[in-house]
Every structure is written in C-alpha cells, then in structure tokens.
C-alpha cells in the first residue's frame, strides 16, 4: 500500500467492498458527509481525504484497504462519497497479512 501507517480495525471506516465496488478500484463509502469508525469516532468526509477502510468477511476475518475520498460523479445512486483505492492491484489485503507486514 502507499502508506506505511498502521491502522487497527477499530480506527477504520466500514465499507462493504463486496457489494459497493462500483468500478475497479472505486468503492462507495457514504451517503452523507459524516461517518464513524468502529470505535465510534466521527469524521467529516471531504474530497481528497485519505481514509482507511475495512470489511468484515465473517468468521473473525477482515479485508482492509485505503485510498482517497472522491465525490460521486458517476450518477450512481444516493452515495455522496466514494473512495479511489490505492496500492498494487487497487490493494485489498487480508487482515492477518496486513498485521504480518507490520510485525503484529
């Protein structure tokens, strides 16, 4: 991934990548400006923000990804904000692999 900052699951914003991937490397994030991470911290999204996202894929496992907030210019539903993923192959990483990369 582009950044080297470690972000735990509870610091990340939930995103349903499996169902909200609009185009390759672009996912829907929010219908509104305000989102919360898993521990309840509120964030106001704006274009260009760098965000850390996760999806719970069941059985205690997650996928994680990150990127830049972009506005909905795709005429795609009620979503206001999207994320343009960054990294190799619009990088999506399993949580255990992510942790290994950071020596966790």
Short mmCIF file of C-alpha atoms in Angstrom, two decimals:
data_model
loop_
_atom_site.label_atom_id
_atom_site.label_comp_id
_atom_site.label_asym_id
_atom_site.label_seq_id
_atom_site.Cartn_x
_atom_site.Cartn_y
_atom_site.Cartn_z
CA UNK A 1 0.00 0.00 0.00
CA UNK A 2 1.05 3.57 -0.49
CA UNK A 3 1.30 4.45 3.18
CA UNK A 4 3.26 2.88 6.00
CA UNK A 5 0.93 3.92 8.82
CA UNK A 6 -0.61 1.03 10.74
CA UNK A 7 -4.36 1.39 11.39
CA UNK A 8 -6.22 -1.07 13.59
CA UNK A 9 -9.70 -2.31 12.68
CA UNK A 10 -11.36 -0.04 15.24
CA UNK A 11 -9.68 3.02 13.66
CA UNK A 12 -11.08 2.18 10.21
CA UNK A 13 -14.34 3.07 8.49
CA UNK A 14 -16.60 0.21 7.47
CA UNK A 15 -17.13 -0.28 3.75
CA UNK A 16 -18.99 -3.15 2.12
CA UNK A 17 -16.43 -3.72 -0.63
CA UNK A 18 -18.10 -6.91 -1.82
CA UNK A 19 -21.35 -5.11 -2.62
CA UNK A 20 -20.29 -1.48 -3.04
CA UNK A 21 -17.49 -1.74 -5.59
CA UNK A 22 -18.68 0.48 -8.42
CA UNK A 23 -15.71 0.23 -10.76
CA UNK A 24 -12.38 -1.49 -10.41
CA UNK A 25 -10.67 0.36 -7.58
CA UNK A 26 -13.60 2.62 -6.66
CA UNK A 27 -15.95 1.82 -3.78
CA UNK A 28 -18.96 3.58 -2.30
CA UNK A 29 -18.27 4.92 1.19
CA UNK A 30 -21.08 7.15 2.46
CA UNK A 31 -24.40 8.79 1.63
CA UNK A 32 -23.54 11.68 3.99
CA UNK A 33 -20.57 13.81 5.00
CA UNK A 34 -20.30 12.24 8.44
CA UNK A 35 -19.05 8.70 9.12
CA UNK A 36 -17.91 6.83 12.22
CA UNK A 37 -15.13 4.35 12.64
CA UNK A 38 -15.66 1.10 14.56
CA UNK A 39 -14.91 2.66 17.94
CA UNK A 40 -17.41 5.46 17.30
CA UNK A 41 -15.12 8.39 16.42
CA UNK A 42 -16.85 10.74 13.96
CA UNK A 43 -15.24 12.06 10.79
CA UNK A 44 -16.47 14.62 8.29
CA UNK A 45 -15.52 13.48 4.81
CA UNK A 46 -14.31 15.84 2.13
CA UNK A 47 -12.75 15.38 -1.25
CA UNK A 48 -9.11 14.33 -1.07
CA UNK A 49 -9.21 12.87 2.45
CA UNK A 50 -7.09 9.75 2.85
CA UNK A 51 -9.18 7.05 4.57
CA UNK A 52 -8.61 3.58 5.95
CA UNK A 53 -11.43 1.11 5.35
CA UNK A 54 -12.35 -2.42 6.32
CA UNK A 55 -14.95 -5.07 5.60
CA UNK A 56 -15.91 -7.91 7.93
CA UNK A 57 -15.87 -11.04 5.77
CA UNK A 58 -17.01 -13.38 8.53
CA UNK A 59 -15.53 -15.86 10.97
CA UNK A 60 -13.42 -13.13 12.61
CA UNK A 61 -11.65 -12.20 9.39
CA UNK A 62 -11.45 -8.84 7.63
CA UNK A 63 -10.18 -7.31 4.44
CA UNK A 64 -8.60 -3.86 4.63
CA UNK A 65 -7.99 -1.22 2.01
CA UNK A 66 -7.35 2.50 1.78
CA UNK A 67 -7.45 5.43 -0.56
CA UNK A 68 -8.67 8.93 -1.35
CA UNK A 69 -12.20 10.25 -0.99
CA UNK A 70 -13.77 11.39 -4.25
CA UNK A 71 -17.26 12.78 -4.89
CA UNK A 72 -19.98 10.86 -6.70
CA UNK A 73 -19.57 11.96 -10.30
CA UNK A 74 -20.78 8.61 -11.59
CA UNK A 75 -24.55 9.27 -11.35
CA UNK A 76 -24.65 6.15 -9.22
CA UNK A 77 -27.37 6.05 -6.60
CA UNK A 78 -27.64 8.03 -3.40
CA UNK A 79 -23.99 7.72 -2.39
CA UNK A 80 -22.24 11.08 -1.93
CA UNK A 81 -18.67 9.88 -1.32
CA UNK A 82 -16.55 7.19 -2.93
CA UNK A 83 -13.01 6.00 -2.29
CA UNK A 84 -10.41 5.57 -5.02
CA UNK A 85 -8.29 2.73 -3.70
CA UNK A 86 -4.52 2.91 -3.85
CA UNK A 87 -1.75 0.34 -3.94
CA UNK A 88 -0.90 -2.63 -6.07
CA UNK A 89 -3.94 -4.03 -7.85
CA UNK A 90 -6.13 -1.48 -6.03
CA UNK A 91 -4.79 -3.20 -2.98
CA UNK A 92 -7.10 -5.22 -0.80
CA UNK A 93 -5.38 -7.15 1.92
CA UNK A 94 -6.49 -9.80 4.39
CA UNK A 95 -6.20 -8.63 7.99
CA UNK A 96 -3.72 -11.33 9.03
CA UNK A 97 -1.42 -10.47 6.09
CA UNK A 98 -1.68 -6.76 6.91
CA UNK A 99 -0.69 -7.44 10.51
CA UNK A 100 2.25 -9.59 9.41
CA UNK A 101 3.50 -6.75 7.25
CA UNK A 102 3.66 -4.54 10.34
CA UNK A 103 5.08 -7.23 12.62
CA UNK A 104 1.90 -7.51 14.69
#
